[in-house]
Amino acid sequence: MTTAHPGPAAPAYFSHGLAARTSSSSVEIDGGKVAFWTYEPLHAGPETRTILVIHGFRGDHHGLLRVADQLPDMRIIMPDLPGFGDSEAFASGEHSVERYGSFITGFMAALGLGPDTVLLGHSFGSIIAAHFVANHPGTVNPLILINPIAAPALEGPKGVMTRLAVLYYRLAARLPRQLGLALLRSPLIVRVMSETMAKTADRDLRRFIHDQHNAYFSAFASRDSLLESFTASVSSHVAEVAGRLTLPVLLIAGEKDEIAVLPDQHRLAALLPDGELKVIPGVGHLIHYETPEPAASSIRSFLKDHPA
């Protein structure tokens, strides 16, 4: 195993202890390489849990590092989803929510992760995690969703922007390869996206967020796999399986989230048989970058209330 580097601007936004906890490895699942990172607890105790983290669309394991850093008493495992980061795309089959669920099954089996594993999903990862749990009850316990996609992306006020994004990804997939990749990896488009989602007024933190998106937002395997994943991200949501999530579920929402808006989070929480909603004020869809401390505090408290 090798030591992973947390990425740009790491000294300012990551603890010195994070590197000591970190190891990287890979495993072959269904004929494809999956890269993953493990963050061992600095001080394991009776409340130490293993948390499997599923990142969001166009992200990789770097996105949740600040949250992992705030949980030094937990064992955290973060794969790059197939088609993103250092993981290969699926060798066969679409990059759909169902296929990613099958990936979780294979990944857990390969690492020997049992039903006491905590599953955490962010954004698109919340859709994958929720559908996986709905289709495989008893496989993990409990479930934590950060900035969960609580309602259909193509409906409501944000539907127009979602349709524009659909056109963007379809166009990029149909253009000649180099032109299509240039469009998808355009620094200007990535920066506009980053500026739109960031809510903090802290200039240094905004710079850090932009650096992270610039470094990792364009690490995808191919235009086809990216389009498939994007289509999956706007075609499903958590609420459609909420009634089947019978285990304890923690929702961590951002007050100013314009992608997963707060009214939808309250409606989702009401649909859950055993749900709890924590709202972090002043933050949008980037809880994992902007407010990792209160997010980690909510996670720790929730796990204490729901021991293995």
PDB file of C-alpha atoms in Angstrom:
ATOM      1  CA  MET A   1       0.000   0.000   0.000  1.00  0.00           C
ATOM      2  CA  THR A   2       1.097   3.550  -0.630  1.00  0.00           C
ATOM      3  CA  THR A   3       0.406   6.784   1.166  1.00  0.00           C
ATOM      4  CA  ALA A   4      -2.170   9.003  -0.527  1.00  0.00           C
ATOM      5  CA  HIS A   5      -1.795  12.765  -0.828  1.00  0.00           C
ATOM      6  CA  PRO A   6      -4.871  14.805   0.087  1.00  0.00           C
ATOM      7  CA  GLY A   7      -4.411  17.192  -2.852  1.00  0.00           C
ATOM      8  CA  PRO A   8      -3.952  20.897  -3.523  1.00  0.00           C
ATOM      9  CA  ALA A   9      -3.731  23.281  -0.565  1.00  0.00           C
ATOM     10  CA  ALA A  10      -3.583  20.292   1.779  1.00  0.00           C
ATOM     11  CA  PRO A  11      -1.488  21.926   4.558  1.00  0.00           C
ATOM     12  CA  ALA A  12      -4.156  24.569   5.178  1.00  0.00           C
ATOM     13  CA  TYR A  13      -7.235  22.367   5.173  1.00  0.00           C
ATOM     14  CA  PHE A  14      -6.169  18.912   6.375  1.00  0.00           C
ATOM     15  CA  SER A  15      -4.691  17.816   9.689  1.00  0.00           C
ATOM     16  CA  HIS A  16      -1.208  16.358   9.968  1.00  0.00           C
ATOM     17  CA  GLY A  17      -2.758  13.173  11.294  1.00  0.00           C
ATOM     18  CA  LEU A  18      -4.666  12.430   8.095  1.00  0.00           C
ATOM     19  CA  ALA A  19      -1.620  11.245   6.166  1.00  0.00           C
ATOM     20  CA  ALA A  20      -0.695   8.886   9.001  1.00  0.00           C
ATOM     21  CA  ARG A  21      -4.132   7.261   8.747  1.00  0.00           C
ATOM     22  CA  THR A  22      -4.113   6.901   4.963  1.00  0.00           C
ATOM     23  CA  SER A  23      -3.326   3.963   2.723  1.00  0.00           C
ATOM     24  CA  SER A  24      -4.328   3.328  -0.882  1.00  0.00           C
ATOM     25  CA  SER A  25      -4.925   0.109  -2.741  1.00  0.00           C
ATOM     26  CA  SER A  26      -6.975  -1.374  -5.550  1.00  0.00           C
ATOM     27  CA  VAL A  27      -9.124  -4.408  -6.171  1.00  0.00           C
ATOM     28  CA  GLU A  28     -10.474  -6.007  -9.324  1.00  0.00           C
ATOM     29  CA  ILE A  29     -14.253  -6.213  -9.507  1.00  0.00           C
ATOM     30  CA  ASP A  30     -16.035  -7.638 -12.565  1.00  0.00           C
ATOM     31  CA  GLY A  31     -12.856  -7.333 -14.608  1.00  0.00           C
ATOM     32  CA  GLY A  32     -12.166  -3.687 -13.789  1.00  0.00           C
ATOM     33  CA  LYS A  33      -9.718  -2.009 -11.414  1.00  0.00           C
ATOM     34  CA  VAL A  34     -11.234  -0.108  -8.516  1.00  0.00           C
ATOM     35  CA  ALA A  35      -8.960   2.222  -6.560  1.00  0.00           C
ATOM     36  CA  PHE A  36      -9.818   2.834  -2.923  1.00  0.00           C
ATOM     37  CA  TRP A  37      -8.413   4.582   0.118  1.00  0.00           C
ATOM     38  CA  THR A  38      -8.587   3.488   3.736  1.00  0.00           C
ATOM     39  CA  TYR A  39      -8.327   5.855   6.704  1.00  0.00           C
ATOM     40  CA  GLU A  40      -7.621   3.873   9.843  1.00  0.00           C
ATOM     41  CA  PRO A  41      -8.674   5.267  13.242  1.00  0.00           C
ATOM     42  CA  LEU A  42      -5.947   7.022  15.191  1.00  0.00           C
ATOM     43  CA  HIS A  43      -7.465   5.780  18.436  1.00  0.00           C
ATOM     44  CA  ALA A  44      -9.853   2.867  17.977  1.00  0.00           C
ATOM     45  CA  GLY A  45     -12.425   2.336  20.705  1.00  0.00           C
ATOM     46  CA  PRO A  46     -15.823   0.809  21.384  1.00  0.00           C
ATOM     47  CA  GLU A  47     -17.540   3.449  19.240  1.00  0.00           C
ATOM     48  CA  THR A  48     -15.232   2.985  16.238  1.00  0.00           C
ATOM     49  CA  ARG A  49     -17.175   2.014  13.122  1.00  0.00           C
ATOM     50  CA  THR A  50     -16.285   1.192   9.533  1.00  0.00           C
ATOM     51  CA  ILE A  51     -17.840   3.738   7.165  1.00  0.00           C
ATOM     52  CA  LEU A  52     -18.040   3.043   3.432  1.00  0.00           C
ATOM     53  CA  VAL A  53     -18.260   6.348   1.530  1.00  0.00           C
ATOM     54  CA  ILE A  54     -19.846   6.802  -1.908  1.00  0.00           C
ATOM     55  CA  HIS A  55     -18.887  10.110  -3.524  1.00  0.00           C
ATOM     56  CA  GLY A  56     -20.909  12.328  -5.861  1.00  0.00           C
ATOM     57  CA  PHE A  57     -21.071  12.867  -9.617  1.00  0.00           C
ATOM     58  CA  ARG A  58     -17.769  13.889 -11.263  1.00  0.00           C
ATOM     59  CA  GLY A  59     -16.067  13.629  -7.899  1.00  0.00           C
ATOM     60  CA  ASP A  60     -13.727  11.067  -6.414  1.00  0.00           C
ATOM     61  CA  HIS A  61     -12.538  10.157  -2.924  1.00  0.00           C
ATOM     62  CA  HIS A  62     -10.841  13.547  -2.447  1.00  0.00           C
ATOM     63  CA  GLY A  63     -14.197  15.279  -2.048  1.00  0.00           C
ATOM     64  CA  LEU A  64     -15.008  13.695   1.319  1.00  0.00           C
ATOM     65  CA  LEU A  65     -11.497  13.959   2.774  1.00  0.00           C
ATOM     66  CA  ARG A  66     -12.282  16.900   5.037  1.00  0.00           C
ATOM     67  CA  VAL A  67     -15.147  14.951   6.613  1.00  0.00           C
ATOM     68  CA  ALA A  68     -12.934  11.877   7.038  1.00  0.00           C
ATOM     69  CA  ASP A  69     -10.307  14.064   8.667  1.00  0.00           C
ATOM     70  CA  GLN A  70     -12.846  15.140  11.283  1.00  0.00           C
ATOM     71  CA  LEU A  71     -13.586  11.505  12.185  1.00  0.00           C
ATOM     72  CA  PRO A  72     -10.191  10.259  13.442  1.00  0.00           C
ATOM     73  CA  ASP A  73     -11.898   7.648  15.638  1.00  0.00           C
ATOM     74  CA  MET A  74     -13.544   5.945  12.635  1.00  0.00           C
ATOM     75  CA  ARG A  75     -12.288   3.553   9.979  1.00  0.00           C
ATOM     76  CA  ILE A  76     -13.290   5.054   6.662  1.00  0.00           C
ATOM     77  CA  ILE A  77     -13.103   3.372   3.245  1.00  0.00           C
ATOM     78  CA  MET A  78     -13.533   5.530   0.154  1.00  0.00           C
ATOM     79  CA  PRO A  79     -13.419   4.041  -3.363  1.00  0.00           C
ATOM     80  CA  ASP A  80     -13.336   6.036  -6.551  1.00  0.00           C
ATOM     81  CA  LEU A  81     -16.540   4.917  -8.255  1.00  0.00           C
ATOM     82  CA  PRO A  82     -16.038   3.046 -11.538  1.00  0.00           C
ATOM     83  CA  GLY A  83     -15.585   5.615 -14.292  1.00  0.00           C
ATOM     84  CA  PHE A  84     -14.184   8.284 -11.965  1.00  0.00           C
ATOM     85  CA  GLY A  85     -10.840   9.160 -10.412  1.00  0.00           C
ATOM     86  CA  ASP A  86      -8.366   6.290 -10.595  1.00  0.00           C
ATOM     87  CA  SER A  87     -10.996   3.579 -11.098  1.00  0.00           C
ATOM     88  CA  GLU A  88     -11.718   2.071 -14.493  1.00  0.00           C
ATOM     89  CA  ALA A  89     -15.144   2.288 -16.084  1.00  0.00           C
ATOM     90  CA  PHE A  90     -17.410  -0.754 -16.026  1.00  0.00           C
ATOM     91  CA  ALA A  91     -16.214  -3.271 -18.594  1.00  0.00           C
ATOM     92  CA  SER A  92     -19.832  -4.016 -19.555  1.00  0.00           C
ATOM     93  CA  GLY A  93     -23.224  -2.567 -18.757  1.00  0.00           C
ATOM     94  CA  GLU A  94     -24.316   1.024 -18.294  1.00  0.00           C
ATOM     95  CA  HIS A  95     -23.154   3.256 -15.478  1.00  0.00           C
ATOM     96  CA  SER A  96     -26.619   3.216 -13.914  1.00  0.00           C
ATOM     97  CA  VAL A  97     -27.815   3.457 -10.331  1.00  0.00           C
ATOM     98  CA  GLU A  98     -28.553  -0.280 -10.357  1.00  0.00           C
ATOM     99  CA  ARG A  99     -25.098  -1.096 -11.751  1.00  0.00           C
ATOM    100  CA  TYR A 100     -23.410   1.026  -9.112  1.00  0.00           C
ATOM    101  CA  GLY A 101     -25.453  -0.852  -6.527  1.00  0.00           C
ATOM    102  CA  SER A 102     -24.054  -4.118  -7.879  1.00  0.00           C
ATOM    103  CA  PHE A 103     -20.613  -2.558  -7.576  1.00  0.00           C
ATOM    104  CA  ILE A 104     -21.190  -1.895  -3.858  1.00  0.00           C
ATOM    105  CA  THR A 105     -22.135  -5.552  -3.394  1.00  0.00           C
ATOM    106  CA  GLY A 106     -18.944  -6.709  -5.116  1.00  0.00           C
ATOM    107  CA  PHE A 107     -16.771  -4.175  -3.327  1.00  0.00           C
ATOM    108  CA  MET A 108     -18.080  -5.101   0.109  1.00  0.00           C
ATOM    109  CA  ALA A 109     -17.590  -8.791  -0.634  1.00  0.00           C
ATOM    110  CA  ALA A 110     -14.028  -8.196  -1.865  1.00  0.00           C
ATOM    111  CA  LEU A 111     -13.113  -6.312   1.318  1.00  0.00           C
ATOM    112  CA  GLY A 112     -15.082  -8.552   3.671  1.00  0.00           C
ATOM    113  CA  LEU A 113     -17.357  -5.748   4.889  1.00  0.00           C
ATOM    114  CA  GLY A 114     -20.261  -7.042   6.958  1.00  0.00           C
ATOM    115  CA  PRO A 115     -23.736  -5.776   7.905  1.00  0.00           C
ATOM    116  CA  ASP A 116     -22.349  -3.581  10.695  1.00  0.00           C
ATOM    117  CA  THR A 117     -20.796  -1.365   7.995  1.00  0.00           C
ATOM    118  CA  VAL A 118     -22.082   2.210   7.898  1.00  0.00           C
ATOM    119  CA  LEU A 119     -22.928   3.414   4.380  1.00  0.00           C
ATOM    120  CA  LEU A 120     -22.519   7.106   3.572  1.00  0.00           C
ATOM    121  CA  GLY A 121     -23.428   8.744   0.266  1.00  0.00           C
ATOM    122  CA  HIS A 122     -23.004  12.317  -0.904  1.00  0.00           C
ATOM    123  CA  SER A 123     -25.187  13.909  -3.622  1.00  0.00           C
ATOM    124  CA  PHE A 124     -25.304  11.377  -6.506  1.00  0.00           C
ATOM    125  CA  GLY A 125     -23.780   8.972  -4.018  1.00  0.00           C
ATOM    126  CA  SER A 126     -26.900   9.428  -1.880  1.00  0.00           C
ATOM    127  CA  ILE A 127     -29.024   8.067  -4.744  1.00  0.00           C
ATOM    128  CA  ILE A 128     -26.720   5.084  -5.233  1.00  0.00           C
ATOM    129  CA  ALA A 129     -26.556   4.355  -1.496  1.00  0.00           C
ATOM    130  CA  ALA A 130     -30.301   4.695  -0.903  1.00  0.00           C
ATOM    131  CA  HIS A 131     -31.259   2.467  -3.828  1.00  0.00           C
ATOM    132  CA  PHE A 132     -28.645  -0.093  -2.795  1.00  0.00           C
ATOM    133  CA  VAL A 133     -30.066  -0.249   0.729  1.00  0.00           C
ATOM    134  CA  ALA A 134     -33.644  -0.456  -0.559  1.00  0.00           C
ATOM    135  CA  ASN A 135     -32.715  -3.389  -2.788  1.00  0.00           C
ATOM    136  CA  HIS A 136     -30.420  -5.101  -0.243  1.00  0.00           C
ATOM    137  CA  PRO A 137     -31.960  -4.719   3.221  1.00  0.00           C
ATOM    138  CA  GLY A 138     -29.766  -5.838   6.099  1.00  0.00           C
ATOM    139  CA  THR A 139     -26.527  -5.361   4.160  1.00  0.00           C
ATOM    140  CA  VAL A 140     -25.435  -2.212   6.021  1.00  0.00           C
ATOM    141  CA  ASN A 141     -26.527  -0.294   9.106  1.00  0.00           C
ATOM    142  CA  PRO A 142     -27.141   2.605   9.442  1.00  0.00           C
ATOM    143  CA  LEU A 143     -27.331   4.918   6.393  1.00  0.00           C
ATOM    144  CA  ILE A 144     -26.014   8.508   6.194  1.00  0.00           C
ATOM    145  CA  LEU A 145     -26.829  10.832   3.290  1.00  0.00           C
ATOM    146  CA  ILE A 146     -25.076  14.202   2.853  1.00  0.00           C
ATOM    147  CA  ASN A 147     -26.732  16.732   0.518  1.00  0.00           C
ATOM    148  CA  PRO A 148     -29.152  13.976  -0.534  1.00  0.00           C
ATOM    149  CA  ILE A 149     -30.924  14.270  -3.874  1.00  0.00           C
ATOM    150  CA  ALA A 150     -34.394  14.245  -2.384  1.00  0.00           C
ATOM    151  CA  ALA A 151     -36.604  14.946  -5.422  1.00  0.00           C
ATOM    152  CA  PRO A 152     -36.644  14.565  -9.233  1.00  0.00           C
ATOM    153  CA  ALA A 153     -33.976  16.764 -10.813  1.00  0.00           C
ATOM    154  CA  LEU A 154     -36.093  17.511 -13.880  1.00  0.00           C
ATOM    155  CA  GLU A 155     -39.005  18.904 -11.903  1.00  0.00           C
ATOM    156  CA  GLY A 156     -39.463  22.170 -10.022  1.00  0.00           C
ATOM    157  CA  PRO A 157     -37.503  25.444 -10.321  1.00  0.00           C
ATOM    158  CA  LYS A 158     -34.188  23.695 -10.961  1.00  0.00           C
ATOM    159  CA  GLY A 159     -35.607  21.661 -13.854  1.00  0.00           C
ATOM    160  CA  VAL A 160     -34.601  24.220 -16.494  1.00  0.00           C
ATOM    161  CA  MET A 161     -30.954  24.196 -15.417  1.00  0.00           C
ATOM    162  CA  THR A 162     -30.986  20.406 -15.289  1.00  0.00           C
ATOM    163  CA  ARG A 163     -32.275  20.241 -18.876  1.00  0.00           C
ATOM    164  CA  LEU A 164     -29.493  22.579 -19.981  1.00  0.00           C
ATOM    165  CA  ALA A 165     -26.993  20.292 -18.283  1.00  0.00           C
ATOM    166  CA  VAL A 166     -28.500  17.314 -20.105  1.00  0.00           C
ATOM    167  CA  LEU A 167     -27.940  19.097 -23.430  1.00  0.00           C
ATOM    168  CA  TYR A 168     -24.363  19.943 -22.386  1.00  0.00           C
ATOM    169  CA  TYR A 169     -23.431  16.333 -21.642  1.00  0.00           C
ATOM    170  CA  ARG A 170     -25.184  14.981 -24.732  1.00  0.00           C
ATOM    171  CA  LEU A 171     -23.457  17.529 -26.953  1.00  0.00           C
ATOM    172  CA  ALA A 172     -20.054  16.761 -25.431  1.00  0.00           C
ATOM    173  CA  ALA A 173     -20.607  13.043 -26.067  1.00  0.00           C
ATOM    174  CA  ARG A 174     -21.496  13.596 -29.752  1.00  0.00           C
ATOM    175  CA  LEU A 175     -18.793  16.072 -30.734  1.00  0.00           C
ATOM    176  CA  PRO A 176     -15.458  14.834 -32.131  1.00  0.00           C
ATOM    177  CA  ARG A 177     -13.509  13.297 -29.249  1.00  0.00           C
ATOM    178  CA  GLN A 178     -10.970  16.062 -28.605  1.00  0.00           C
ATOM    179  CA  LEU A 179     -13.555  18.811 -28.916  1.00  0.00           C
ATOM    180  CA  GLY A 180     -15.983  16.954 -26.670  1.00  0.00           C
ATOM    181  CA  LEU A 181     -13.343  16.376 -23.992  1.00  0.00           C
ATOM    182  CA  ALA A 182     -12.270  20.013 -24.190  1.00  0.00           C
ATOM    183  CA  LEU A 183     -15.863  21.074 -23.568  1.00  0.00           C
ATOM    184  CA  LEU A 184     -16.275  18.724 -20.610  1.00  0.00           C
ATOM    185  CA  ARG A 185     -12.946  19.737 -19.082  1.00  0.00           C
ATOM    186  CA  SER A 186     -13.243  23.441 -19.815  1.00  0.00           C
ATOM    187  CA  PRO A 187     -11.647  25.330 -16.891  1.00  0.00           C
ATOM    188  CA  LEU A 188     -14.174  28.110 -17.395  1.00  0.00           C
ATOM    189  CA  ILE A 189     -17.185  25.800 -17.087  1.00  0.00           C
ATOM    190  CA  VAL A 190     -15.677  24.028 -14.085  1.00  0.00           C
ATOM    191  CA  ARG A 191     -15.025  27.387 -12.428  1.00  0.00           C
ATOM    192  CA  VAL A 192     -18.558  28.651 -13.063  1.00  0.00           C
ATOM    193  CA  MET A 193     -19.929  25.453 -11.520  1.00  0.00           C
ATOM    194  CA  SER A 194     -17.622  25.820  -8.546  1.00  0.00           C
ATOM    195  CA  GLU A 195     -18.472  29.494  -8.016  1.00  0.00           C
ATOM    196  CA  THR A 196     -22.187  28.719  -8.180  1.00  0.00           C
ATOM    197  CA  MET A 197     -22.095  25.973  -5.560  1.00  0.00           C
ATOM    198  CA  ALA A 198     -19.704  27.619  -3.082  1.00  0.00           C
ATOM    199  CA  LYS A 199     -21.532  29.714  -0.471  1.00  0.00           C
ATOM    200  CA  THR A 200     -18.708  30.594   1.904  1.00  0.00           C
ATOM    201  CA  ALA A 201     -17.475  34.186   2.051  1.00  0.00           C
ATOM    202  CA  ASP A 202     -14.022  33.000   3.145  1.00  0.00           C
ATOM    203  CA  ARG A 203     -11.733  33.799   0.194  1.00  0.00           C
ATOM    204  CA  ASP A 204      -9.114  31.219   1.124  1.00  0.00           C
ATOM    205  CA  LEU A 205     -11.704  28.490   1.491  1.00  0.00           C
ATOM    206  CA  ARG A 206     -13.284  29.440  -1.849  1.00  0.00           C
ATOM    207  CA  ARG A 207      -9.847  29.244  -3.469  1.00  0.00           C
ATOM    208  CA  PHE A 208      -9.336  25.809  -1.927  1.00  0.00           C
ATOM    209  CA  ILE A 209     -12.704  24.626  -3.254  1.00  0.00           C
ATOM    210  CA  HIS A 210     -11.931  25.904  -6.750  1.00  0.00           C
ATOM    211  CA  ASP A 211      -8.515  24.210  -6.651  1.00  0.00           C
ATOM    212  CA  GLN A 212     -10.148  20.929  -5.646  1.00  0.00           C
ATOM    213  CA  HIS A 213     -12.683  21.091  -8.464  1.00  0.00           C
ATOM    214  CA  ASN A 214     -10.002  22.093 -10.941  1.00  0.00           C
ATOM    215  CA  ALA A 215      -7.818  19.167  -9.883  1.00  0.00           C
ATOM    216  CA  TYR A 216     -10.406  16.382  -9.658  1.00  0.00           C
ATOM    217  CA  PHE A 217     -13.657  17.331 -11.417  1.00  0.00           C
ATOM    218  CA  SER A 218     -12.415  16.206 -14.823  1.00  0.00           C
ATOM    219  CA  ALA A 219     -10.984  12.824 -13.821  1.00  0.00           C
ATOM    220  CA  PHE A 220     -13.475  10.611 -15.629  1.00  0.00           C
ATOM    221  CA  ALA A 221     -12.841   7.521 -17.739  1.00  0.00           C
ATOM    222  CA  SER A 222     -14.684   8.459 -20.927  1.00  0.00           C
ATOM    223  CA  ARG A 223     -17.382  10.689 -22.359  1.00  0.00           C
ATOM    224  CA  ASP A 224     -19.751   7.740 -22.663  1.00  0.00           C
ATOM    225  CA  SER A 225     -19.365   6.623 -19.054  1.00  0.00           C
ATOM    226  CA  LEU A 226     -19.751  10.224 -17.898  1.00  0.00           C
ATOM    227  CA  LEU A 227     -22.958  10.700 -19.887  1.00  0.00           C
ATOM    228  CA  GLU A 228     -24.363   7.445 -18.522  1.00  0.00           C
ATOM    229  CA  SER A 229     -23.538   8.464 -14.952  1.00  0.00           C
ATOM    230  CA  PHE A 230     -25.016  11.917 -15.449  1.00  0.00           C
ATOM    231  CA  THR A 231     -28.198  10.417 -16.909  1.00  0.00           C
ATOM    232  CA  ALA A 232     -28.425   8.165 -13.850  1.00  0.00           C
ATOM    233  CA  SER A 233     -27.925  11.130 -11.526  1.00  0.00           C
ATOM    234  CA  VAL A 234     -30.897  13.063 -12.951  1.00  0.00           C
ATOM    235  CA  SER A 235     -33.188  10.079 -13.524  1.00  0.00           C
ATOM    236  CA  SER A 236     -33.454   8.849  -9.923  1.00  0.00           C
ATOM    237  CA  HIS A 237     -33.695  10.276  -6.434  1.00  0.00           C
ATOM    238  CA  VAL A 238     -33.822   9.158  -2.820  1.00  0.00           C
ATOM    239  CA  ALA A 239     -37.509   9.847  -2.140  1.00  0.00           C
ATOM    240  CA  GLU A 240     -38.646   7.179  -4.606  1.00  0.00           C
ATOM    241  CA  VAL A 241     -37.246   4.465  -2.297  1.00  0.00           C
ATOM    242  CA  ALA A 242     -37.643   6.276   1.037  1.00  0.00           C
ATOM    243  CA  GLY A 243     -40.430   4.029   2.293  1.00  0.00           C
ATOM    244  CA  ARG A 244     -38.205   0.968   1.847  1.00  0.00           C
ATOM    245  CA  LEU A 245     -35.363   2.409   3.933  1.00  0.00           C
ATOM    246  CA  THR A 246     -36.361   0.789   7.204  1.00  0.00           C
ATOM    247  CA  LEU A 247     -32.994   1.206   8.899  1.00  0.00           C
ATOM    248  CA  PRO A 248     -31.996   4.420  10.738  1.00  0.00           C
ATOM    249  CA  VAL A 249     -31.185   7.153   8.205  1.00  0.00           C
ATOM    250  CA  LEU A 250     -29.411  10.455   8.852  1.00  0.00           C
ATOM    251  CA  LEU A 251     -29.914  13.274   6.360  1.00  0.00           C
ATOM    252  CA  ILE A 252     -27.395  16.140   6.489  1.00  0.00           C
ATOM    253  CA  ALA A 253     -28.663  19.058   4.419  1.00  0.00           C
ATOM    254  CA  GLY A 254     -27.401  22.512   3.556  1.00  0.00           C
ATOM    255  CA  GLU A 255     -29.646  25.472   4.286  1.00  0.00           C
ATOM    256  CA  LYS A 256     -28.673  27.185   1.028  1.00  0.00           C
ATOM    257  CA  ASP A 257     -28.470  24.098  -1.188  1.00  0.00           C
ATOM    258  CA  GLU A 258     -29.810  25.002  -4.640  1.00  0.00           C
ATOM    259  CA  ILE A 259     -29.438  21.484  -6.025  1.00  0.00           C
ATOM    260  CA  ALA A 260     -31.064  19.553  -3.181  1.00  0.00           C
ATOM    261  CA  VAL A 261     -33.312  22.287  -1.798  1.00  0.00           C
ATOM    262  CA  LEU A 262     -34.342  22.387   1.845  1.00  0.00           C
ATOM    263  CA  PRO A 263     -38.133  21.938   1.400  1.00  0.00           C
ATOM    264  CA  ASP A 264     -37.429  18.685  -0.439  1.00  0.00           C
ATOM    265  CA  GLN A 265     -35.208  17.539   2.451  1.00  0.00           C
ATOM    266  CA  HIS A 266     -38.042  18.032   4.928  1.00  0.00           C
ATOM    267  CA  ARG A 267     -40.426  16.109   2.673  1.00  0.00           C
ATOM    268  CA  LEU A 268     -37.882  13.299   2.347  1.00  0.00           C
ATOM    269  CA  ALA A 269     -37.372  13.125   6.096  1.00  0.00           C
ATOM    270  CA  ALA A 270     -41.142  12.761   6.569  1.00  0.00           C
ATOM    271  CA  LEU A 271     -41.172   9.769   4.189  1.00  0.00           C
ATOM    272  CA  LEU A 272     -38.486   7.838   6.061  1.00  0.00           C
ATOM    273  CA  PRO A 273     -39.659   5.202   8.556  1.00  0.00           C
ATOM    274  CA  ASP A 274     -36.730   6.015  10.852  1.00  0.00           C
ATOM    275  CA  GLY A 275     -35.186   9.253   9.614  1.00  0.00           C
ATOM    276  CA  GLU A 276     -33.402  12.191  11.174  1.00  0.00           C
ATOM    277  CA  LEU A 277     -32.650  15.505   9.448  1.00  0.00           C
ATOM    278  CA  LYS A 278     -29.797  17.810  10.398  1.00  0.00           C
ATOM    279  CA  VAL A 279     -29.628  21.174   8.608  1.00  0.00           C
ATOM    280  CA  ILE A 280     -26.344  23.081   8.534  1.00  0.00           C
ATOM    281  CA  PRO A 281     -26.905  26.828   8.203  1.00  0.00           C
ATOM    282  CA  GLY A 282     -25.151  29.041   5.664  1.00  0.00           C
ATOM    283  CA  VAL A 283     -23.941  26.234   3.375  1.00  0.00           C
ATOM    284  CA  GLY A 284     -25.178  24.831   0.077  1.00  0.00           C
ATOM    285  CA  HIS A 285     -24.280  21.633  -1.797  1.00  0.00           C
ATOM    286  CA  LEU A 286     -20.665  21.611  -0.596  1.00  0.00           C
ATOM    287  CA  ILE A 287     -21.078  20.553   3.026  1.00  0.00           C
ATOM    288  CA  HIS A 288     -18.127  18.192   2.582  1.00  0.00           C
ATOM    289  CA  TYR A 289     -15.835  21.134   1.726  1.00  0.00           C
ATOM    290  CA  GLU A 290     -17.303  24.071   3.644  1.00  0.00           C
ATOM    291  CA  THR A 291     -18.647  22.639   6.903  1.00  0.00           C
ATOM    292  CA  PRO A 292     -16.963  19.278   7.590  1.00  0.00           C
ATOM    293  CA  GLU A 293     -16.842  19.842  11.363  1.00  0.00           C
ATOM    294  CA  PRO A 294     -20.609  20.077  12.006  1.00  0.00           C
ATOM    295  CA  ALA A 295     -21.203  17.285   9.483  1.00  0.00           C
ATOM    296  CA  ALA A 296     -18.757  15.011  11.322  1.00  0.00           C
ATOM    297  CA  SER A 297     -20.284  15.984  14.660  1.00  0.00           C
ATOM    298  CA  SER A 298     -23.739  14.987  13.423  1.00  0.00           C
ATOM    299  CA  ILE A 299     -22.358  11.694  12.092  1.00  0.00           C
ATOM    300  CA  ARG A 300     -20.621  10.859  15.371  1.00  0.00           C
ATOM    301  CA  SER A 301     -23.714  11.669  17.422  1.00  0.00           C
ATOM    302  CA  PHE A 302     -25.946   9.628  15.100  1.00  0.00           C
ATOM    303  CA  LEU A 303     -23.664   6.604  15.274  1.00  0.00           C
ATOM    304  CA  LYS A 304     -23.513   6.868  19.055  1.00  0.00           C
ATOM    305  CA  ASP A 305     -27.312   6.722  19.107  1.00  0.00           C
ATOM    306  CA  HIS A 306     -27.283   3.743  16.715  1.00  0.00           C
ATOM    307  CA  PRO A 307     -24.407   1.462  17.788  1.00  0.00           C
ATOM    308  CA  ALA A 308     -23.405  -1.641  15.862  1.00  0.00           C
TER     309      ALA A 308
END
